[in-house]
XYZ file of C-alpha atoms in Angstrom:
681
model
C -29.720 -18.911 13.059
C -27.288 -15.992 13.155
C -25.680 -15.230 9.804
C -21.850 -15.587 9.678
C -19.986 -12.292 9.345
C -16.759 -11.310 7.591
C -15.142 -8.072 8.768
C -12.447 -5.990 7.063
C -10.645 -3.274 9.007
C -8.309 -0.626 7.566
C -6.566 1.393 10.271
C -5.326 4.733 9.003
C -3.529 7.577 10.693
C -6.784 9.461 11.368
C -9.718 7.045 11.037
C -10.311 3.308 11.325
C -12.535 2.063 8.485
C -14.683 -1.043 8.888
C -16.677 -3.048 6.325
C -18.904 -5.945 7.409
C -20.284 -8.591 5.039
C -23.301 -10.582 6.224
C -23.132 -14.031 4.596
C -26.843 -14.894 4.559
C -28.021 -11.680 2.898
C -24.872 -10.513 1.135
C -25.450 -7.107 2.671
C -22.383 -4.933 3.296
C -22.247 -2.401 6.128
C -19.727 0.431 6.476
C -18.557 2.138 9.639
C -15.906 4.696 10.509
C -14.379 5.600 13.872
C -11.354 7.661 14.999
C -8.084 5.716 15.197
C -6.246 5.154 18.480
C -2.552 5.762 17.593
C -1.262 4.658 21.019
C -2.560 1.125 20.360
C -4.422 0.577 17.059
C -5.960 -2.672 18.327
C -8.060 -0.661 20.800
C -9.717 1.252 17.958
C -10.126 -1.973 15.979
C -11.999 -3.822 18.740
C -13.943 -0.728 19.775
C -14.946 -0.066 16.183
C -16.110 -3.635 15.583
C -18.224 -3.576 18.760
C -19.695 -0.149 17.928
C -20.503 -1.231 14.357
C -22.175 -4.440 15.558
C -24.301 -2.412 17.968
C -25.155 0.191 15.308
C -26.374 -2.394 12.786
C -27.807 -4.941 15.206
C -25.284 -7.684 14.346
C -24.204 -10.573 16.562
C -20.483 -10.165 17.273
C -20.323 -13.847 18.132
C -21.069 -14.664 14.484
C -17.793 -13.183 13.184
C -15.841 -15.843 11.244
C -13.041 -13.851 9.643
C -11.386 -10.525 10.464
C -9.091 -9.189 7.727
C -6.961 -6.332 8.949
C -4.887 -3.761 7.074
C -2.387 -2.103 9.375
C 0.196 0.660 9.301
C 1.986 -0.625 12.401
C 5.093 -1.696 10.433
C 5.132 1.382 8.202
C 4.799 3.821 11.090
C 7.529 2.075 13.090
C 9.973 2.599 10.196
C 8.891 6.157 9.352
C 9.113 7.227 12.981
C 12.249 5.107 13.584
C 10.604 3.489 16.607
C 12.575 0.278 16.200
C 14.561 -1.867 18.650
C 18.356 -2.051 18.606
C 19.485 -4.313 15.779
C 22.640 -5.948 14.466
C 23.966 -7.548 11.283
C 25.904 -10.784 10.803
C 27.358 -11.117 7.318
C 30.263 -12.509 5.335
C 33.615 -11.171 6.575
C 34.658 -8.179 4.489
C 31.075 -7.013 3.813
C 30.365 -5.360 7.163
C 30.133 -1.893 5.536
C 27.482 -2.879 3.005
C 24.571 -1.095 4.693
C 26.594 2.128 4.971
C 27.795 1.961 1.344
C 24.362 1.205 -0.122
C 23.731 2.135 -3.743
C 25.153 5.259 -5.307
C 22.109 6.049 -7.417
C 21.054 9.711 -7.236
C 17.419 10.273 -6.314
C 17.818 13.990 -7.021
C 20.063 14.538 -10.031
C 20.349 18.257 -9.270
C 21.406 17.886 -5.627
C 24.986 18.987 -4.947
C 25.328 16.627 -1.975
C 23.635 13.278 -1.506
C 21.528 12.880 1.619
C 20.838 9.141 1.925
C 18.717 7.859 4.805
C 20.649 6.939 7.932
C 21.260 3.162 8.151
C 19.005 1.403 10.653
C 21.992 -0.481 12.112
C 25.142 1.390 13.213
C 28.459 0.148 11.838
C 29.632 -1.000 15.291
C 26.803 -3.570 15.294
C 27.812 -5.153 11.968
C 29.856 -8.348 12.433
C 31.674 -10.380 9.806
C 32.080 -14.163 9.854
C 34.649 -16.033 7.686
C 32.742 -18.036 5.039
C 32.076 -17.833 1.323
C 29.543 -19.373 -1.033
C 29.795 -18.641 -4.745
C 26.940 -17.531 -7.017
C 26.739 -21.137 -8.240
C 25.908 -22.293 -4.697
C 29.273 -24.026 -4.185
C 31.094 -23.586 -0.854
C 34.376 -21.725 -1.422
C 35.266 -21.093 2.248
C 33.734 -23.216 5.043
C 31.784 -21.466 7.782
C 33.857 -20.631 10.865
C 31.424 -21.724 13.588
C 33.786 -20.726 16.403
C 33.718 -17.145 15.090
C 29.878 -17.262 15.012
C 29.900 -18.227 18.697
C 32.210 -15.279 19.446
C 29.866 -12.952 17.572
C 26.939 -14.280 19.609
C 28.781 -13.274 22.794
C 29.369 -9.766 21.451
C 25.712 -9.448 20.426
C 24.667 -10.425 23.932
C 26.982 -7.764 25.370
C 25.585 -5.164 22.967
C 22.041 -5.870 24.187
C 20.474 -6.015 20.719
C 16.905 -7.234 20.255
C 17.093 -8.196 16.570
C 19.728 -9.720 14.282
C 19.723 -9.786 10.484
C 21.787 -12.616 8.963
C 22.741 -11.951 5.341
C 25.593 -13.947 3.785
C 26.986 -13.457 0.312
C 25.083 -15.520 -2.299
C 22.832 -17.145 0.319
C 20.044 -17.088 -2.296
C 21.993 -19.783 -4.180
C 22.753 -21.913 -1.110
C 21.303 -21.026 2.334
C 23.287 -23.669 4.276
C 25.670 -21.251 5.993
C 22.909 -18.791 6.863
C 20.786 -21.531 8.379
C 23.670 -22.771 10.517
C 24.447 -19.234 11.708
C 20.779 -18.819 12.583
C 20.807 -22.043 14.613
C 23.884 -20.998 16.606
C 22.545 -17.504 17.303
C 19.086 -18.777 18.285
C 20.613 -21.167 20.805
C 22.912 -18.497 22.270
C 20.446 -15.565 22.224
C 17.011 -16.716 23.419
C 14.355 -14.036 22.954
C 16.291 -12.185 20.252
C 14.556 -11.870 16.877
C 16.661 -13.480 14.124
C 15.883 -13.067 10.434
C 17.664 -14.854 7.558
C 17.868 -13.294 4.109
C 17.333 -16.723 2.525
C 13.923 -16.855 4.242
C 12.613 -13.333 3.660
C 14.265 -12.337 0.333
C 16.270 -15.127 -1.379
C 17.290 -13.002 -4.375
C 20.327 -11.355 -5.964
C 21.450 -7.788 -5.181
C 23.133 -7.998 -1.814
C 22.380 -4.450 -0.615
C 18.649 -4.718 -1.256
C 18.577 -8.214 0.268
C 20.388 -6.970 3.367
C 18.153 -3.904 3.706
C 15.042 -6.096 3.502
C 16.417 -8.540 6.073
C 17.363 -5.736 8.476
C 13.886 -4.226 8.208
C 12.306 -7.622 8.782
C 14.454 -8.433 11.823
C 13.894 -5.068 13.498
C 10.151 -5.166 12.850
C 9.682 -8.614 14.401
C 9.593 -7.338 18.022
C 7.279 -4.471 17.022
C 4.782 -6.504 14.990
C 4.849 -9.643 17.137
C 4.073 -7.491 20.190
C 1.130 -5.957 18.342
C -0.149 -9.314 17.061
C -0.009 -10.761 20.589
C -2.092 -7.881 21.965
C -4.453 -8.112 19.016
C -4.820 -11.875 19.328
C -5.579 -11.595 23.050
C -8.198 -8.897 22.487
C -9.815 -10.813 19.632
C -9.952 -13.981 21.735
C -11.606 -12.064 24.568
C -14.001 -9.882 22.552
C -14.627 -11.793 19.295
C -14.063 -15.451 20.240
C -14.103 -18.070 17.517
C -13.001 -15.707 14.740
C -9.912 -16.105 12.554
C -7.801 -12.998 11.999
C -5.557 -12.286 9.019
C -3.260 -9.346 8.278
C -3.083 -7.753 4.832
C 0.295 -7.917 3.079
C 1.892 -5.501 0.635
C 0.999 -7.851 -2.243
C -2.734 -7.409 -1.572
C -3.189 -10.883 -0.088
C -3.512 -11.816 3.565
C -1.553 -14.002 5.956
C -2.103 -15.450 9.391
C -0.691 -13.819 12.511
C 2.117 -16.377 12.831
C 3.548 -15.619 9.396
C 3.041 -11.879 9.897
C 5.055 -12.131 13.099
C 7.914 -13.966 11.309
C 7.915 -11.825 8.162
C 6.602 -8.374 9.135
C 8.427 -6.662 6.239
C 5.617 -8.039 4.067
C 3.207 -5.663 5.857
C 4.871 -2.388 4.873
C 2.112 -1.507 2.345
C -0.605 -3.359 4.225
C -3.216 -0.610 4.339
C -2.846 0.991 0.877
C -2.855 -2.397 -0.891
C -6.518 -2.797 0.095
C -7.391 0.199 -2.063
C -5.540 -1.297 -5.031
C -7.434 -4.579 -4.533
C -10.714 -2.653 -4.518
C -9.726 -0.818 -7.702
C -8.970 -4.105 -9.484
C -12.333 -5.562 -8.454
C -14.236 -2.413 -9.455
C -12.424 -2.315 -12.795
C -14.100 -5.613 -13.692
C -17.485 -4.769 -12.138
C -17.754 -1.339 -13.793
C -16.264 -2.297 -17.168
C -13.440 0.249 -16.700
C -10.205 -1.526 -17.657
C -8.066 1.601 -17.212
C -8.378 3.344 -13.866
C -6.034 5.519 -11.871
C -7.101 4.858 -8.292
C -6.520 7.577 -5.698
C -7.074 7.092 -1.984
C -7.067 10.326 0.016
C -7.545 9.835 3.720
C -6.681 11.964 6.683
C -2.908 11.597 6.428
C -1.779 10.421 2.991
C -2.653 10.242 -0.698
C -2.020 6.882 -2.381
C -1.970 6.343 -6.151
C -2.222 2.952 -7.863
C -2.877 2.160 -11.513
C -5.191 -0.418 -13.073
C -4.207 -0.939 -16.717
C -5.943 -3.517 -18.847
C -7.822 -4.702 -15.748
C -4.617 -5.494 -13.810
C -2.929 -3.681 -10.947
C 0.796 -3.097 -11.387
C 3.029 -5.169 -9.093
C 6.711 -4.586 -8.420
C 9.363 -6.830 -6.932
C 11.097 -4.010 -5.114
C 9.930 -0.851 -3.406
C 11.181 1.372 -0.652
C 9.996 2.763 2.632
C 11.425 6.160 3.543
C 14.327 5.579 1.145
C 15.134 2.082 2.454
C 14.943 -0.660 -0.221
C 12.499 -3.531 0.304
C 12.983 -6.382 -2.164
C 9.609 -8.088 -1.823
C 6.608 -8.305 -4.177
C 4.180 -5.462 -3.543
C 1.468 -3.442 -5.205
C 3.029 -0.569 -7.137
C 2.027 2.490 -5.171
C 2.995 6.143 -4.970
C 2.293 7.806 -1.624
C 2.624 11.445 -0.650
C 1.835 13.202 2.606
C -1.351 14.947 1.490
C -4.612 14.154 3.262
C -7.454 15.924 4.974
C -5.298 16.435 8.048
C -2.267 17.790 6.159
C -1.105 21.076 7.650
C -0.759 24.340 5.694
C 2.401 26.324 6.435
C 4.476 29.145 4.995
C 8.117 28.514 4.081
C 11.031 30.938 4.422
C 10.353 32.264 0.948
C 6.776 33.199 1.814
C 5.216 30.358 -0.200
C 2.136 28.521 1.016
C 2.906 24.812 1.435
C 0.826 21.756 2.366
C 2.104 18.755 4.386
C 3.632 16.296 4.711
C 3.051 17.043 8.391
C -0.409 15.945 9.486
C -2.638 16.834 12.422
C -3.568 13.134 12.563
C -6.439 11.860 14.685
C -5.329 13.646 17.833
C -5.630 16.616 17.968
C -6.738 16.568 14.315
C -7.719 19.593 12.185
C -8.695 22.775 13.996
C -12.351 22.241 13.097
C -12.418 18.947 15.041
C -12.427 20.989 18.231
C -9.831 18.792 19.949
C -7.145 21.382 20.447
C -5.678 21.536 16.960
C -4.653 25.070 15.984
C -3.129 24.589 12.508
C -4.940 25.152 9.226
C -5.449 21.820 7.437
C -6.972 20.742 4.138
C -10.187 19.728 5.919
C -10.415 23.186 7.537
C -9.973 24.811 4.122
C -12.733 22.705 2.559
C -15.069 23.608 5.437
C -14.332 27.326 4.990
C -15.045 27.036 1.250
C -18.428 25.381 1.805
C -17.470 22.020 0.329
C -18.033 20.358 3.694
C -20.997 20.937 5.995
C -20.207 21.390 9.689
C -23.406 19.770 10.957
C -23.381 16.665 8.715
C -19.719 15.586 8.994
C -19.413 11.855 9.778
C -23.172 11.555 9.376
C -23.704 14.189 12.067
C -21.808 12.152 14.663
C -18.866 14.562 14.646
C -19.966 18.206 14.098
C -17.221 20.576 12.977
C -16.239 23.940 14.434
C -16.266 26.439 11.547
C -15.075 29.313 13.734
C -11.962 27.355 14.772
C -11.212 26.615 11.109
C -11.413 30.311 10.200
C -9.206 31.255 13.142
C -6.564 28.771 11.966
C -6.778 30.149 8.417
C -6.477 33.723 9.647
C -3.081 33.002 11.216
C -1.773 31.752 7.867
C -3.522 34.539 5.930
C -1.644 37.228 7.871
C 1.698 35.713 6.840
C 0.905 35.659 3.113
C -1.145 38.864 2.939
C -4.450 37.383 1.766
C -7.963 37.141 3.150
C -9.190 34.044 4.979
C -11.274 32.766 2.049
C -8.482 33.341 -0.474
C -6.024 31.575 1.834
C -8.321 28.559 2.121
C -8.732 28.520 -1.675
C -4.953 28.740 -2.054
C -4.489 25.781 0.276
C -6.863 23.712 -1.856
C -5.121 24.826 -5.057
C -1.683 23.846 -3.694
C -3.074 20.499 -2.511
C -4.695 19.754 -5.859
C -1.453 20.540 -7.669
C 0.445 18.082 -5.461
C -2.174 15.381 -6.025
C -2.110 15.878 -9.795
C 1.693 15.704 -9.845
C 1.680 12.372 -7.998
C -0.846 10.937 -10.480
C 1.009 12.322 -13.481
C 4.284 10.725 -12.372
C 2.581 7.385 -11.707
C 1.282 7.293 -15.290
C 4.124 8.931 -17.205
C 6.745 6.575 -15.784
C 4.766 3.708 -17.365
C 4.400 5.483 -20.702
C 0.661 6.039 -20.110
C -1.482 9.069 -20.964
C -3.846 10.378 -18.239
C -6.491 11.192 -20.860
C -6.902 7.452 -21.531
C -7.912 6.794 -17.909
C -10.838 7.380 -15.614
C -10.095 8.603 -12.096
C -11.386 6.351 -9.300
C -11.697 8.549 -6.217
C -12.045 7.178 -2.709
C -10.983 7.811 0.862
C -12.835 10.171 3.170
C -11.129 13.330 1.875
C -10.816 12.540 -1.833
C -14.259 13.372 -3.185
C -14.022 17.147 -2.777
C -10.758 17.261 -4.769
C -11.173 14.617 -7.482
C -12.861 16.546 -10.308
C -10.539 19.551 -10.087
C -7.495 17.256 -10.011
C -8.882 15.398 -13.051
C -9.242 18.723 -14.892
C -5.575 19.479 -14.265
C -4.661 16.108 -15.796
C -7.035 16.226 -18.782
C -9.096 13.323 -17.391
C -12.769 13.742 -18.282
C -14.410 11.041 -16.163
C -14.329 10.539 -12.384
C -15.858 7.535 -10.613
C -17.010 7.814 -6.988
C -17.771 4.205 -5.967
C -20.243 3.126 -3.287
C -18.644 3.101 0.176
C -15.972 5.466 -1.165
C -14.844 6.582 2.275
C -14.106 3.017 3.423
C -13.184 1.509 0.057
C -9.772 0.200 1.146
C -11.547 -1.842 3.812
C -14.079 -2.939 1.165
C -11.207 -4.156 -1.019
C -9.707 -6.032 1.926
C -13.078 -7.711 2.431
C -12.516 -9.836 -0.702
C -8.863 -10.713 -0.079
C -7.371 -14.201 -0.301
C -4.310 -15.771 1.310
C -1.212 -15.147 -0.831
C 2.312 -16.544 -0.390
C 5.096 -15.120 -2.590
C 8.025 -17.400 -3.409
C 11.043 -16.783 -5.630
C 14.107 -18.541 -7.024
C 17.068 -16.704 -8.543
C 18.028 -18.372 -11.838
C 20.382 -16.256 -13.947
C 21.104 -17.205 -17.556
C 19.848 -16.895 -21.110
C 16.100 -17.497 -21.242
C 16.273 -19.706 -24.324
C 18.569 -22.143 -22.471
C 16.810 -22.072 -19.090
C 14.009 -24.585 -19.657
C 15.365 -27.516 -17.567
C 16.522 -25.257 -14.708
C 13.180 -23.462 -14.673
C 11.280 -26.739 -14.517
C 13.356 -27.897 -11.542
C 12.974 -24.550 -9.733
C 9.231 -24.529 -10.428
C 8.836 -27.995 -8.908
C 10.686 -26.840 -5.790
C 8.609 -23.668 -5.443
C 5.366 -25.525 -6.092
C 6.181 -28.018 -3.338
C 6.900 -25.236 -0.843
C 3.710 -23.419 -1.853
C 1.612 -26.551 -1.374
C 3.097 -26.936 2.114
C 2.285 -23.348 3.079
C -1.276 -23.516 1.794
C -1.832 -26.828 3.552
C -0.550 -25.184 6.746
C -3.225 -22.515 6.244
C -5.893 -25.203 5.878
C -6.639 -24.322 2.238
C -8.336 -27.156 0.334
C -6.696 -28.228 -2.945
C -9.700 -27.007 -4.935
C -9.180 -23.505 -3.530
C -5.504 -23.211 -4.484
C -4.257 -21.161 -7.440
C -0.693 -20.697 -8.678
C 0.365 -17.593 -10.611
C 3.808 -17.604 -12.238
C 6.071 -14.748 -13.368
C 9.614 -14.417 -14.629
C 11.956 -11.462 -14.136
C 13.558 -10.835 -17.527
C 16.041 -8.355 -18.963
C 18.165 -7.825 -22.025
C 21.639 -9.293 -21.640
C 23.810 -6.574 -20.150
C 20.991 -4.635 -18.498
C 21.118 -3.884 -14.778
C 17.325 -3.892 -14.298
C 14.552 -6.340 -15.131
C 10.808 -6.486 -15.790
C 8.318 -9.004 -14.403
C 6.500 -10.960 -17.125
C 3.489 -13.182 -16.272
C 3.480 -16.669 -17.780
C 0.673 -19.176 -18.186
C 0.589 -22.654 -16.641
C 4.325 -22.813 -15.894
C 5.092 -23.649 -19.533
C 8.886 -23.835 -19.786
C 9.062 -25.584 -23.133
C 10.405 -23.800 -26.244
C 6.996 -22.363 -27.158
C 6.376 -21.085 -23.637
C 9.792 -19.425 -23.451
C 9.325 -17.801 -26.861
C 5.955 -16.425 -25.746
C 7.538 -15.037 -22.553
C 10.281 -13.334 -24.587
C 7.675 -11.771 -26.877
C 5.756 -10.437 -23.877
C 8.982 -8.998 -22.490
C 9.760 -7.162 -25.758
C 6.233 -5.675 -25.805
C 6.383 -4.633 -22.142
C 9.834 -3.072 -22.586
C 8.602 -1.118 -25.613
C 5.569 0.213 -23.720
C 7.587 1.123 -20.623
C 10.694 2.612 -22.300
C 9.501 3.403 -25.858
C 11.862 0.912 -27.518
C 12.722 -2.783 -27.663
C 15.628 -4.831 -29.055
C 14.284 -8.124 -30.480
C 17.744 -9.078 -31.739
C 19.302 -8.858 -28.248
C 19.200 -12.084 -26.196
C 16.747 -12.086 -23.296
C 18.188 -13.049 -19.935
C 16.355 -14.722 -17.074
C 16.899 -13.317 -13.552
C 14.323 -15.013 -11.326
C 11.248 -17.221 -11.291
C 8.361 -16.127 -9.057
C 5.293 -17.900 -7.763
C 2.271 -16.351 -6.056
C 0.418 -19.162 -4.296
C -3.180 -18.114 -3.679
C -5.497 -19.737 -1.168
C -9.037 -18.621 -1.945
C -11.075 -17.824 1.161
C -14.791 -18.646 0.944
C -16.856 -15.494 0.619
C -20.526 -14.909 -0.242
C -21.584 -12.656 -3.085
C -22.568 -9.141 -2.042
C -26.124 -7.936 -2.387
C -26.100 -5.797 -5.514
C -29.667 -4.536 -5.159
C -30.170 -0.847 -4.539
C -33.174 0.710 -2.886
C -35.120 3.048 -5.154
C -34.279 6.639 -4.393
C -37.086 9.023 -3.627
C -37.298 12.303 -5.498
C -35.914 15.169 -3.468
C -35.187 18.841 -3.723
C -31.571 19.783 -2.996
C -30.503 22.209 -0.324
C -28.436 25.216 -1.318
C -25.388 26.784 0.308
C -22.642 29.139 -0.716
C -19.498 27.323 -1.856
C -16.295 28.445 -3.559
C -16.118 27.813 -7.304
C -13.744 29.292 -9.892
C -12.556 32.087 -7.596
C -15.751 33.196 -5.842
C -18.594 31.972 -3.652
C -21.681 30.924 -5.616
C -25.005 29.279 -4.767
C -24.339 25.534 -4.863
C -26.849 22.669 -4.859
C -26.299 20.146 -2.058
C -27.692 16.664 -2.719
C -27.884 13.533 -0.612
C -26.356 10.738 -2.694
C -29.183 8.393 -1.680
C -31.746 10.810 -3.176
C -30.185 11.307 -6.604
C -32.105 8.589 -8.438
C -31.152 8.593 -12.118
C -31.118 12.360 -12.573
C -28.043 14.166 -13.868
C -26.688 16.796 -11.499
C -24.849 19.737 -13.064
C -22.092 21.548 -11.224
C -21.530 23.403 -9.088
C -22.915 20.850 -6.665
C -21.957 18.977 -3.524
C -23.148 15.391 -3.108
C -23.123 14.229 0.506
C -23.121 10.766 2.052
C -22.547 9.561 5.583
C -18.743 9.544 5.645
C -17.680 11.689 2.703
C -18.736 14.382 0.227
C -18.079 14.836 -3.487
C -17.692 18.205 -5.176
C -18.865 18.653 -8.789
C -17.381 21.883 -10.269
C -18.994 24.022 -12.969
C -18.591 22.361 -16.360
C -19.108 18.879 -14.876
C -22.164 16.672 -14.633
C -22.689 13.727 -12.259
C -25.094 10.812 -12.486
C -25.707 7.787 -10.268
C -25.231 4.680 -12.434
C -27.086 1.375 -12.013
C -23.879 -0.150 -10.677
C -24.203 2.164 -7.679
C -21.212 4.242 -8.746
C -21.540 8.000 -9.028
C -19.848 9.052 -12.285
C -18.902 12.667 -12.988
C -18.169 13.709 -16.580
C -16.642 16.893 -17.859
C -19.120 18.427 -20.293
C -17.599 21.872 -20.872
C -14.236 23.588 -20.562
C -14.302 26.420 -18.058
């Protein structure tokens, strides 16, 4: 009999990464193929078919496909969104334009907020009012809603965000507006704030609803194409999309709530980091994923990945639970350029998959980070992508020469400068991710993955004072590997504002309501009761504060002891995050949150490793500490248990790792390659 297969796919801006788990043997296969930006589903199906052929697997045996996608993120970043409109409470039509007056750059003379996604002329007010207690103060004017529907039809909008004041407390008016608009505007995407983000803070709730509404046509179009291709090429399989919270959802939910996909791809790397933290006995990891386009930083502290209840995409607030992530435009394809002051800069512009870096030989003419690493000998032209994609070293040097003339340096020094600037940017992103949590980089190990990360990791760690770097197995496709073990996750929330000590009865009632909704959603997904898990959190703050912190709670205990324990956890978390706490100040409840998890059946991976044969390394000239030196080049599969001293390059099929002088690397029994700093250079 053919063994069932589970496939995880992470589509990035440059490459599509694929991991395949064979149920009968527990064996995991990795595969990498160029992305197809015009329609990512083409690369997904093509990659799955190519991987099945490469490894001799039966594509008809695929049971589950779990897919991380940047389709929603790219649509927002590139502003490739349909025309949208807003329907809100009369008098609040300017809310999206007003926004928040927080200053992202405290030294900027003039604020430069992102342009609203919906122009003011497409914001319509409807007479109605519900108070924060959920009581109706002004009845809904349904005749006015019908008039607005006519104006929306005339405007030719494709998406409508409905966000009424205090709809989180009582969604009745929003639901009725949605019914009227749906009947009058067939084919128009309609999103209600009480469905996607039923929480306080009207601007953030509106921003999230607008994003969701305008993404529905984009994502639903993609999911339809994807579903059709899967049905034709991989019949009988079930496909899930990865959400920003690290869990997965079916295509139907993804089509209704596409704003939950905005960190779809990067969250797979955070899930992998959490799993590896337990497997490797490394409770404190700073996980860095460097691909062709971006550099993503997530933090595992005490074995847990940080989650936030609000993030942003290109400056636009998204009030939804998501993995805490810092992303900068620095990847292998990031372009080197010279600014007006004569300084060498890197990114955020990327050469992407097409044409790609100059060394790809596809017409790219700009110097990129990958070109610089090739010039410096840290990549080998003939072995890139396992030899399937040889690089053009002459094209890389020609690209570097054009930059070198502008800054008055030689080609090699220019390439080294590009790497130095890149490493500085990467270290800054990591430093900020840790310092803002009150954490010291020296207490962490660096987990390096992504196709481009290995040749930078040790030097970045040096800059931060980190003395241990972990290069996991399947490092180049680790985000897909993390997706491979994902479960279904539904996030639900109830706003309940008041003193925590007095909130027990209200919390119990809200918890019962959320639990009932979660059971319904998991039943809809076909999750058996034995495979359901419920994780609870409360958003807490000191009375008078304008921000809150999420505190996990055990077993939905809302009795006096449970509330006291939650308050104690809040004080400790506040002290760690902000260096002080105020135990005498009353703690206020803001919201109750539930993550309903539906565990998907998955076999255990095969942990056995084939014994490595002894081998003699090759040698090539590579740049180290300001000059070219003879550098040992090892195949990772041939390391055995020997320690490899730097300078050295350790190659595998889809990535390479650079070990600088003063570092030593050893392949551990876990399969992870661990580099340790043994001397200060």
